[in-house]
Amino acid sequence: MTTYKVAQVTTSGGPFELSEREVPEPGPRHVRIAVEACGVCRSDSFFVNAALPGVDFPVVPGHEIAGRIEQLGEGAREQGWQVGDRVTVGWFGGSCGHCTPCRQGDFIVCVNLKVPGWSYDGGFAERVIAPVDALARIPDSLAANDAGPMACAGVTVFNGLRRSSARPGDLVAVLGIGGLGHLGVQYAAAMGFETVAIARGAAKADLAKRLGAHHYVDSTAGTPVADALTALGGAKVILATAGDSEAVAATVDGLTHRGELVVIGASPEPLGISPFQLITSGRVVRGHPSGTSRDVQDTMEFSALHGIRPVTEAVPLDQAGEAYQKMLSGAARFRMVLTTG
């Protein structure tokens, strides 16, 4: 019997443990991937802690998967895939194809969206089975450690910016310089936006500039963030990557007329925004959900073209628990990545 290792959680909020499974065969329109790297995302906690409905234990998290196809299921070759292809699987782990959003071509908001670690075993493992519609092709110039985080963190900020109302030359602010924000600053600068990075503490100013920011706003400096943005002319778009509703709400008055707040940092707390703040200047608040496998591929190709890479710390699969806790504590700079090599 051929086996492979997974890092799993057997009870809600429980510790990670290594387990061996029998290597499965991919079904129709599925492939088996030999995982090389998998990013550790804060959203993994939704499944580890059973914070979403339908979570079944044991849970193998991980939705920032990069690896190589090692076996094709029936029909996968006809979809253009071959053994040895380098691929990622992200938050978008497949769609149903028959709900109303899918029939409208809006697959990322599929009512029955498949997410690795929730709908099927994720990438905290040496092998994973995934549907072909979840696959994005990795450019040759991207290492697996860089490609994995782009399947969730990268595509979320990249898509959030390119689908926003901002155009080259507009002032765009990125709230938070973490796992999402450090990529958001790089993408915003590469897209031709006058880029503002907003974070806590003066010490992050140099980092923000190295990432490509033209301006840095220290949210702890005493001047309200909204006032600092207004002094720069007002932001056309604010990309809110921080999962802090109070910090997000504090930026709104820094939007220019017809400005847009794009929210991608998840928080259960309500946003303290009044209708008056929105109506008088025609402002918009929009939630943005990740992106499809095609969007992930666009993200990676753009990153390869512009030399954009995530800042990662790679550790072996058997340290999944330590990597997960470091991510939760906020000590990761900026993406923990599990490797199997």
mmCIF file of C-alpha atoms in Angstrom:
data_model
loop_
_atom_site.group_PDB
_atom_site.id
_atom_site.type_symbol
_atom_site.label_atom_id
_atom_site.label_comp_id
_atom_site.label_asym_id
_atom_site.label_seq_id
_atom_site.Cartn_x
_atom_site.Cartn_y
_atom_site.Cartn_z
ATOM 1 C CA MET A 1 0.000 0.000 0.000
ATOM 2 C CA THR A 2 1.357 3.451 -0.989
ATOM 3 C CA THR A 3 0.745 6.144 1.592
ATOM 4 C CA TYR A 4 1.234 9.878 2.000
ATOM 5 C CA LYS A 5 1.348 12.252 4.971
ATOM 6 C CA VAL A 6 -1.169 14.898 6.000
ATOM 7 C CA ALA A 7 -1.188 17.431 8.833
ATOM 8 C CA GLN A 8 -4.684 17.212 10.281
ATOM 9 C CA VAL A 9 -6.837 18.482 13.134
ATOM 10 C CA THR A 10 -9.204 15.908 14.605
ATOM 11 C CA THR A 11 -11.338 18.143 16.860
ATOM 12 C CA SER A 12 -12.484 21.760 16.708
ATOM 13 C CA GLY A 13 -9.580 23.992 17.730
ATOM 14 C CA GLY A 14 -7.413 20.957 18.398
ATOM 15 C CA PRO A 15 -3.697 20.519 17.736
ATOM 16 C CA PHE A 16 -2.200 19.463 14.425
ATOM 17 C CA GLU A 17 -0.977 15.914 14.096
ATOM 18 C CA LEU A 18 0.676 13.989 11.277
ATOM 19 C CA SER A 19 -1.239 11.071 9.823
ATOM 20 C CA GLU A 20 -0.720 8.685 6.939
ATOM 21 C CA ARG A 21 -3.380 8.023 4.329
ATOM 22 C CA GLU A 22 -3.596 5.621 1.431
ATOM 23 C CA VAL A 23 -2.881 7.443 -1.831
ATOM 24 C CA PRO A 24 -6.258 7.943 -3.603
ATOM 25 C CA GLU A 25 -7.111 7.723 -7.291
ATOM 26 C CA PRO A 26 -8.487 10.886 -8.924
ATOM 27 C CA GLY A 27 -12.063 10.649 -10.155
ATOM 28 C CA PRO A 28 -13.491 11.976 -13.441
ATOM 29 C CA ARG A 29 -12.374 15.553 -14.232
ATOM 30 C CA HIS A 30 -10.055 15.502 -11.210
ATOM 31 C CA VAL A 31 -6.288 15.265 -10.849
ATOM 32 C CA ARG A 32 -3.935 14.160 -8.113
ATOM 33 C CA ILE A 33 -1.300 16.759 -7.263
ATOM 34 C CA ALA A 34 2.038 16.122 -5.576
ATOM 35 C CA VAL A 35 2.112 19.124 -3.231
ATOM 36 C CA GLU A 36 5.383 21.062 -3.106
ATOM 37 C CA ALA A 37 4.248 24.067 -1.051
ATOM 38 C CA CYS A 38 1.141 25.343 0.706
ATOM 39 C CA GLY A 39 0.637 28.765 2.273
ATOM 40 C CA VAL A 40 -0.892 29.134 5.725
ATOM 41 C CA CYS A 41 -3.803 31.588 5.595
ATOM 42 C CA ARG A 42 -5.810 33.109 8.437
ATOM 43 C CA SER A 43 -8.933 31.753 6.731
ATOM 44 C CA ASP A 44 -7.684 28.245 7.582
ATOM 45 C CA SER A 45 -8.853 28.996 11.128
ATOM 46 C CA PHE A 46 -12.467 28.997 9.893
ATOM 47 C CA PHE A 47 -12.115 25.262 9.282
ATOM 48 C CA VAL A 48 -9.783 24.362 12.159
ATOM 49 C CA ASN A 49 -12.265 25.966 14.573
ATOM 50 C CA ALA A 50 -15.413 24.775 12.742
ATOM 51 C CA ALA A 51 -16.503 28.402 12.374
ATOM 52 C CA LEU A 52 -18.353 27.625 9.143
ATOM 53 C CA PRO A 53 -21.174 25.120 8.609
ATOM 54 C CA GLY A 54 -20.465 21.678 7.241
ATOM 55 C CA VAL A 55 -16.922 21.248 8.589
ATOM 56 C CA ASP A 56 -16.203 17.549 9.124
ATOM 57 C CA PHE A 57 -13.289 16.276 11.191
ATOM 58 C CA PRO A 58 -10.556 15.337 10.736
ATOM 59 C CA VAL A 59 -9.733 18.522 8.819
ATOM 60 C CA VAL A 60 -6.726 18.888 6.523
ATOM 61 C CA PRO A 61 -6.550 22.667 5.880
ATOM 62 C CA GLY A 62 -4.671 24.522 3.169
ATOM 63 C CA HIS A 63 -5.946 26.495 0.174
ATOM 64 C CA GLU A 64 -2.721 28.017 -1.164
ATOM 65 C CA ILE A 65 -1.480 24.867 -2.882
ATOM 66 C CA ALA A 66 1.357 24.619 -5.401
ATOM 67 C CA GLY A 67 2.636 21.385 -6.910
ATOM 68 C CA ARG A 68 2.762 19.104 -9.935
ATOM 69 C CA ILE A 69 0.069 16.910 -11.448
ATOM 70 C CA GLU A 70 1.056 13.277 -10.947
ATOM 71 C CA GLN A 71 -2.104 11.498 -12.104
ATOM 72 C CA LEU A 72 -5.043 12.414 -14.323
ATOM 73 C CA GLY A 73 -8.614 11.313 -13.799
ATOM 74 C CA GLU A 74 -10.923 10.538 -16.704
ATOM 75 C CA GLY A 75 -11.521 13.624 -18.837
ATOM 76 C CA ALA A 76 -8.698 15.708 -17.327
ATOM 77 C CA ARG A 77 -6.431 15.311 -20.358
ATOM 78 C CA GLU A 78 -9.242 16.523 -22.615
ATOM 79 C CA GLN A 79 -9.278 19.720 -20.530
ATOM 80 C CA GLY A 80 -5.661 20.385 -21.513
ATOM 81 C CA TRP A 81 -3.805 18.994 -18.489
ATOM 82 C CA GLN A 82 -0.857 16.606 -18.464
ATOM 83 C CA VAL A 83 1.156 14.733 -15.877
ATOM 84 C CA GLY A 84 3.996 16.972 -14.725
ATOM 85 C CA ASP A 85 2.145 20.281 -15.196
ATOM 86 C CA ARG A 86 2.903 22.790 -12.435
ATOM 87 C CA VAL A 87 -0.364 24.050 -10.928
ATOM 88 C CA THR A 88 -1.909 25.898 -8.012
ATOM 89 C CA VAL A 89 -5.241 25.448 -6.262
ATOM 90 C CA GLY A 90 -6.538 28.340 -4.154
ATOM 91 C CA TRP A 91 -9.616 29.415 -2.215
ATOM 92 C CA PHE A 92 -11.445 28.774 -5.460
ATOM 93 C CA GLY A 93 -11.308 24.995 -5.378
ATOM 94 C CA GLY A 94 -14.013 24.388 -7.978
ATOM 95 C CA SER A 95 -17.608 25.369 -8.663
ATOM 96 C CA CYS A 96 -20.864 23.495 -9.173
ATOM 97 C CA GLY A 97 -21.545 24.896 -12.660
ATOM 98 C CA HIS A 98 -25.340 24.894 -12.254
ATOM 99 C CA CYS A 99 -26.299 27.537 -9.651
ATOM 100 C CA THR A 100 -27.426 30.977 -10.847
ATOM 101 C CA PRO A 101 -24.025 32.710 -10.349
ATOM 102 C CA CYS A 102 -22.278 29.878 -12.223
ATOM 103 C CA ARG A 103 -24.763 30.059 -15.088
ATOM 104 C CA GLN A 104 -24.013 33.789 -15.223
ATOM 105 C CA GLY A 105 -20.283 33.048 -15.379
ATOM 106 C CA ASP A 106 -19.606 34.439 -11.890
ATOM 107 C CA PHE A 107 -17.949 31.303 -10.544
ATOM 108 C CA ILE A 108 -16.187 32.798 -7.512
ATOM 109 C CA VAL A 109 -19.556 33.446 -5.819
ATOM 110 C CA CYS A 110 -20.849 29.962 -6.638
ATOM 111 C CA VAL A 111 -23.515 29.000 -4.099
ATOM 112 C CA ASN A 112 -21.791 25.625 -3.741
ATOM 113 C CA LEU A 113 -18.189 26.872 -3.946
ATOM 114 C CA LYS A 114 -15.621 24.169 -3.211
ATOM 115 C CA VAL A 115 -12.846 25.321 -0.886
ATOM 116 C CA PRO A 116 -9.859 23.054 -0.104
ATOM 117 C CA GLY A 117 -9.826 22.223 3.580
ATOM 118 C CA TRP A 118 -13.610 22.516 3.721
ATOM 119 C CA SER A 119 -15.091 20.752 0.706
ATOM 120 C CA TYR A 120 -12.201 18.303 0.409
ATOM 121 C CA ASP A 121 -8.775 17.741 1.985
ATOM 122 C CA GLY A 122 -6.498 20.733 1.559
ATOM 123 C CA GLY A 123 -2.808 21.234 0.940
ATOM 124 C CA PHE A 124 -1.331 20.600 4.388
ATOM 125 C CA ALA A 125 -0.378 17.288 2.841
ATOM 126 C CA GLU A 126 1.950 15.552 0.407
ATOM 127 C CA ARG A 127 -0.910 14.826 -2.015
ATOM 128 C CA VAL A 128 -4.255 16.425 -2.839
ATOM 129 C CA ILE A 129 -7.101 15.586 -5.222
ATOM 130 C CA ALA A 130 -8.644 18.611 -6.955
ATOM 131 C CA PRO A 131 -11.148 19.230 -9.787
ATOM 132 C CA VAL A 132 -9.719 20.495 -13.065
ATOM 133 C CA ASP A 133 -11.651 23.778 -12.963
ATOM 134 C CA ALA A 134 -9.668 24.714 -9.831
ATOM 135 C CA LEU A 135 -6.271 24.492 -11.551
ATOM 136 C CA ALA A 136 -4.117 27.473 -12.509
ATOM 137 C CA ARG A 137 -0.883 27.005 -14.449
ATOM 138 C CA ILE A 138 2.298 28.251 -12.729
ATOM 139 C CA PRO A 139 4.702 30.307 -14.898
ATOM 140 C CA ASP A 140 8.177 28.781 -15.210
ATOM 141 C CA SER A 141 9.804 31.710 -13.419
ATOM 142 C CA LEU A 142 7.743 31.308 -10.224
ATOM 143 C CA ALA A 143 8.912 28.971 -7.484
ATOM 144 C CA ALA A 144 6.304 26.825 -5.743
ATOM 145 C CA ASN A 145 6.846 28.727 -2.457
ATOM 146 C CA ASP A 146 5.887 31.957 -4.242
ATOM 147 C CA ALA A 147 3.070 30.533 -6.357
ATOM 148 C CA GLY A 148 1.131 28.960 -3.471
ATOM 149 C CA PRO A 149 0.321 32.219 -1.608
ATOM 150 C CA MET A 150 -0.713 33.848 -4.886
ATOM 151 C CA ALA A 151 -3.608 31.371 -5.164
ATOM 152 C CA CYS A 152 -5.404 33.137 -2.302
ATOM 153 C CA ALA A 153 -3.594 36.156 -0.819
ATOM 154 C CA GLY A 154 -2.185 37.269 -4.166
ATOM 155 C CA VAL A 155 -5.275 36.874 -6.310
ATOM 156 C CA THR A 156 -7.489 38.523 -3.684
ATOM 157 C CA VAL A 157 -5.559 41.799 -3.661
ATOM 158 C CA PHE A 158 -4.680 41.697 -7.380
ATOM 159 C CA ASN A 159 -8.293 41.164 -8.385
ATOM 160 C CA GLY A 160 -9.558 43.638 -5.812
ATOM 161 C CA LEU A 161 -7.408 46.342 -7.391
ATOM 162 C CA ARG A 162 -7.898 45.550 -11.062
ATOM 163 C CA ARG A 163 -11.674 45.310 -10.667
ATOM 164 C CA SER A 164 -11.840 48.575 -8.734
ATOM 165 C CA SER A 165 -12.697 51.997 -10.149
ATOM 166 C CA ALA A 166 -9.067 53.197 -9.910
ATOM 167 C CA ARG A 167 -7.112 54.039 -13.041
ATOM 168 C CA PRO A 168 -3.354 54.598 -13.495
ATOM 169 C CA GLY A 169 -2.325 57.800 -11.754
ATOM 170 C CA ASP A 170 -5.137 57.656 -9.180
ATOM 171 C CA LEU A 171 -4.352 57.721 -5.471
ATOM 172 C CA VAL A 172 -4.876 54.226 -4.050
ATOM 173 C CA ALA A 173 -4.376 53.334 -0.387
ATOM 174 C CA VAL A 174 -3.677 49.869 1.009
ATOM 175 C CA LEU A 175 -4.708 49.452 4.644
ATOM 176 C CA GLY A 176 -2.454 46.942 6.401
ATOM 177 C CA ILE A 177 0.963 45.550 5.511
ATOM 178 C CA GLY A 178 0.537 41.868 6.294
ATOM 179 C CA GLY A 179 0.040 38.668 4.339
ATOM 180 C CA LEU A 180 -2.377 40.430 1.982
ATOM 181 C CA GLY A 181 -1.255 44.033 2.206
ATOM 182 C CA HIS A 182 2.440 43.526 1.452
ATOM 183 C CA LEU A 183 1.361 42.106 -1.903
ATOM 184 C CA GLY A 184 -1.331 44.760 -2.358
ATOM 185 C CA VAL A 185 1.241 47.558 -2.143
ATOM 186 C CA GLN A 186 3.402 45.864 -4.774
ATOM 187 C CA TYR A 187 0.483 45.322 -7.159
ATOM 188 C CA ALA A 188 -0.856 48.853 -6.694
ATOM 189 C CA ALA A 189 2.510 50.372 -7.570
ATOM 190 C CA ALA A 190 2.971 48.053 -10.568
ATOM 191 C CA MET A 191 -0.503 48.980 -11.867
ATOM 192 C CA GLY A 192 0.522 52.617 -12.011
ATOM 193 C CA PHE A 193 -1.383 53.914 -8.987
ATOM 194 C CA GLU A 194 -0.017 56.592 -6.679
ATOM 195 C CA THR A 195 0.245 54.185 -3.781
ATOM 196 C CA VAL A 196 -0.291 54.884 -0.090
ATOM 197 C CA ALA A 197 0.525 52.240 2.516
ATOM 198 C CA ILE A 198 -1.285 52.515 5.868
ATOM 199 C CA ALA A 199 -0.058 50.563 8.891
ATOM 200 C CA ARG A 200 0.687 50.848 12.594
ATOM 201 C CA GLY A 201 4.025 52.344 13.632
ATOM 202 C CA ALA A 202 6.750 54.452 12.034
ATOM 203 C CA ALA A 203 9.026 51.404 11.749
ATOM 204 C CA LYS A 204 7.081 50.083 8.764
ATOM 205 C CA ALA A 205 7.698 53.185 6.637
ATOM 206 C CA ASP A 206 10.935 51.875 5.131
ATOM 207 C CA LEU A 207 9.328 48.522 4.338
ATOM 208 C CA ALA A 208 6.405 50.272 2.650
ATOM 209 C CA LYS A 209 8.773 52.250 0.444
ATOM 210 C CA ARG A 210 10.737 49.105 -0.463
ATOM 211 C CA LEU A 211 7.477 47.466 -1.525
ATOM 212 C CA GLY A 212 6.792 50.393 -3.856
ATOM 213 C CA ALA A 213 4.627 52.787 -1.823
ATOM 214 C CA HIS A 214 4.915 56.476 -2.678
ATOM 215 C CA HIS A 215 3.494 57.548 0.699
ATOM 216 C CA TYR A 216 3.266 56.013 4.159
ATOM 217 C CA VAL A 217 0.624 56.789 6.784
ATOM 218 C CA ASP A 218 1.291 55.722 10.367
ATOM 219 C CA SER A 219 -2.150 55.128 11.876
ATOM 220 C CA THR A 220 -0.727 55.592 15.385
ATOM 221 C CA ALA A 221 0.916 58.970 14.706
ATOM 222 C CA GLY A 222 -1.972 61.089 15.998
ATOM 223 C CA THR A 223 -3.322 62.451 12.713
ATOM 224 C CA PRO A 224 -6.512 60.588 11.752
ATOM 225 C CA VAL A 225 -5.939 58.316 8.770
ATOM 226 C CA ALA A 226 -8.812 59.935 6.864
ATOM 227 C CA ASP A 227 -7.236 63.379 7.333
ATOM 228 C CA ALA A 228 -3.860 62.119 6.123
ATOM 229 C CA LEU A 229 -5.483 60.741 2.956
ATOM 230 C CA THR A 230 -7.448 63.939 2.408
ATOM 231 C CA ALA A 231 -4.202 65.941 2.660
ATOM 232 C CA LEU A 232 -2.870 63.821 -0.217
ATOM 233 C CA GLY A 233 -5.938 64.684 -2.317
ATOM 234 C CA GLY A 234 -8.245 61.875 -1.254
ATOM 235 C CA ALA A 235 -8.074 58.228 -2.264
ATOM 236 C CA LYS A 236 -9.944 56.976 -5.301
ATOM 237 C CA VAL A 237 -9.770 53.464 -3.822
ATOM 238 C CA ILE A 238 -8.903 52.118 -0.390
ATOM 239 C CA LEU A 239 -8.050 48.413 -0.346
ATOM 240 C CA ALA A 240 -8.798 47.284 3.213
ATOM 241 C CA THR A 241 -6.686 44.185 3.871
ATOM 242 C CA ALA A 242 -6.699 44.505 7.666
ATOM 243 C CA GLY A 243 -9.292 42.412 9.483
ATOM 244 C CA ASP A 244 -10.077 45.270 11.865
ATOM 245 C CA SER A 245 -13.485 46.854 11.323
ATOM 246 C CA GLU A 246 -12.678 49.932 13.408
ATOM 247 C CA ALA A 247 -9.517 50.623 11.388
ATOM 248 C CA VAL A 248 -11.398 50.101 8.122
ATOM 249 C CA ALA A 249 -14.196 52.488 9.087
ATOM 250 C CA ALA A 250 -11.656 55.141 10.079
ATOM 251 C CA THR A 251 -10.481 55.426 6.460
ATOM 252 C CA VAL A 252 -13.819 56.194 4.792
ATOM 253 C CA ASP A 253 -13.693 59.972 5.065
ATOM 254 C CA GLY A 254 -10.319 59.815 3.310
ATOM 255 C CA LEU A 255 -12.021 58.742 0.088
ATOM 256 C CA THR A 256 -12.453 61.338 -2.612
ATOM 257 C CA HIS A 257 -15.855 61.929 -4.250
ATOM 258 C CA ARG A 258 -17.092 58.733 -5.926
ATOM 259 C CA GLY A 259 -14.340 56.930 -4.063
ATOM 260 C CA GLU A 260 -14.527 53.199 -3.365
ATOM 261 C CA LEU A 261 -13.731 51.170 -0.255
ATOM 262 C CA VAL A 262 -12.850 47.596 -1.250
ATOM 263 C CA VAL A 263 -13.052 45.281 1.761
ATOM 264 C CA ILE A 264 -11.075 42.033 1.664
ATOM 265 C CA GLY A 265 -9.941 41.671 5.296
ATOM 266 C CA ALA A 266 -12.462 39.410 7.022
ATOM 267 C CA SER A 267 -13.925 40.376 10.396
ATOM 268 C CA PRO A 268 -17.187 39.460 12.166
ATOM 269 C CA GLU A 269 -17.493 42.977 13.605
ATOM 270 C CA PRO A 270 -19.799 45.472 11.808
ATOM 271 C CA LEU A 271 -18.349 48.478 10.007
ATOM 272 C CA GLY A 272 -19.162 51.768 11.749
ATOM 273 C CA ILE A 273 -20.026 53.738 8.613
ATOM 274 C CA SER A 274 -22.991 56.108 8.420
ATOM 275 C CA PRO A 275 -25.158 56.546 5.317
ATOM 276 C CA PHE A 276 -24.291 60.253 5.477
ATOM 277 C CA GLN A 277 -20.603 59.451 4.890
ATOM 278 C CA LEU A 278 -21.518 57.582 1.722
ATOM 279 C CA ILE A 279 -24.381 59.597 0.267
ATOM 280 C CA THR A 280 -22.987 63.114 0.268
ATOM 281 C CA SER A 281 -19.873 62.196 -1.749
ATOM 282 C CA GLY A 282 -21.324 59.266 -3.700
ATOM 283 C CA ARG A 283 -18.933 56.785 -2.102
ATOM 284 C CA VAL A 284 -19.144 53.016 -2.543
ATOM 285 C CA VAL A 285 -18.347 50.140 -0.165
ATOM 286 C CA ARG A 286 -17.735 46.791 -1.832
ATOM 287 C CA GLY A 287 -16.794 43.370 -0.528
ATOM 288 C CA HIS A 288 -14.410 41.435 -2.739
ATOM 289 C CA PRO A 289 -14.076 37.616 -2.765
ATOM 290 C CA SER A 290 -10.755 36.157 -4.004
ATOM 291 C CA GLY A 291 -10.815 35.006 -7.662
ATOM 292 C CA THR A 292 -11.241 32.030 -9.974
ATOM 293 C CA SER A 293 -8.454 29.802 -11.247
ATOM 294 C CA ARG A 294 -8.230 32.018 -14.357
ATOM 295 C CA ASP A 295 -7.777 35.028 -12.078
ATOM 296 C CA VAL A 296 -5.062 33.164 -10.156
ATOM 297 C CA GLN A 297 -3.240 32.472 -13.398
ATOM 298 C CA ASP A 298 -3.509 36.152 -14.360
ATOM 299 C CA THR A 299 -2.114 37.077 -10.939
ATOM 300 C CA MET A 300 0.889 34.791 -11.324
ATOM 301 C CA GLU A 301 1.621 35.957 -14.869
ATOM 302 C CA PHE A 302 1.445 39.615 -13.806
ATOM 303 C CA SER A 303 3.707 38.843 -10.845
ATOM 304 C CA ALA A 304 6.239 37.077 -13.037
ATOM 305 C CA LEU A 305 6.254 40.003 -15.477
ATOM 306 C CA HIS A 306 6.763 42.643 -12.779
ATOM 307 C CA GLY A 307 9.020 40.731 -10.395
ATOM 308 C CA ILE A 308 6.438 40.655 -7.610
ATOM 309 C CA ARG A 309 6.887 37.973 -4.972
ATOM 310 C CA PRO A 310 5.392 37.289 -1.549
ATOM 311 C CA VAL A 311 7.665 37.488 1.481
ATOM 312 C CA THR A 312 7.572 33.953 2.874
ATOM 313 C CA GLU A 313 8.993 31.779 5.621
ATOM 314 C CA ALA A 314 9.164 28.127 4.587
ATOM 315 C CA VAL A 315 8.979 25.268 7.105
ATOM 316 C CA PRO A 316 8.492 21.509 6.622
ATOM 317 C CA LEU A 317 5.054 19.901 6.753
ATOM 318 C CA ASP A 318 5.752 18.338 10.141
ATOM 319 C CA GLN A 319 5.889 21.864 11.615
ATOM 320 C CA ALA A 320 2.353 22.723 10.462
ATOM 321 C CA GLY A 321 1.169 23.391 13.999
ATOM 322 C CA GLU A 322 3.990 25.809 14.747
ATOM 323 C CA ALA A 323 3.503 27.604 11.424
ATOM 324 C CA TYR A 324 -0.239 27.913 12.031
ATOM 325 C CA GLN A 325 0.286 29.387 15.512
ATOM 326 C CA LYS A 326 2.882 31.848 14.214
ATOM 327 C CA MET A 327 0.387 32.997 11.579
ATOM 328 C CA LEU A 328 -2.354 33.441 14.204
ATOM 329 C CA SER A 329 -0.061 35.446 16.478
ATOM 330 C CA GLY A 330 0.729 37.951 13.737
ATOM 331 C CA ALA A 331 4.442 37.171 13.976
ATOM 332 C CA ALA A 332 4.680 35.768 10.431
ATOM 333 C CA ARG A 333 6.529 38.016 7.975
ATOM 334 C CA PHE A 334 4.481 37.690 5.910
ATOM 335 C CA ARG A 335 3.340 34.268 4.739
ATOM 336 C CA MET A 336 4.154 30.950 6.379
ATOM 337 C CA VAL A 337 4.563 28.233 3.746
ATOM 338 C CA LEU A 338 4.650 24.484 4.378
ATOM 339 C CA THR A 339 6.955 22.488 2.118
ATOM 340 C CA THR A 340 7.207 18.762 1.431
ATOM 341 C CA GLY A 341 10.671 18.633 -0.158
#
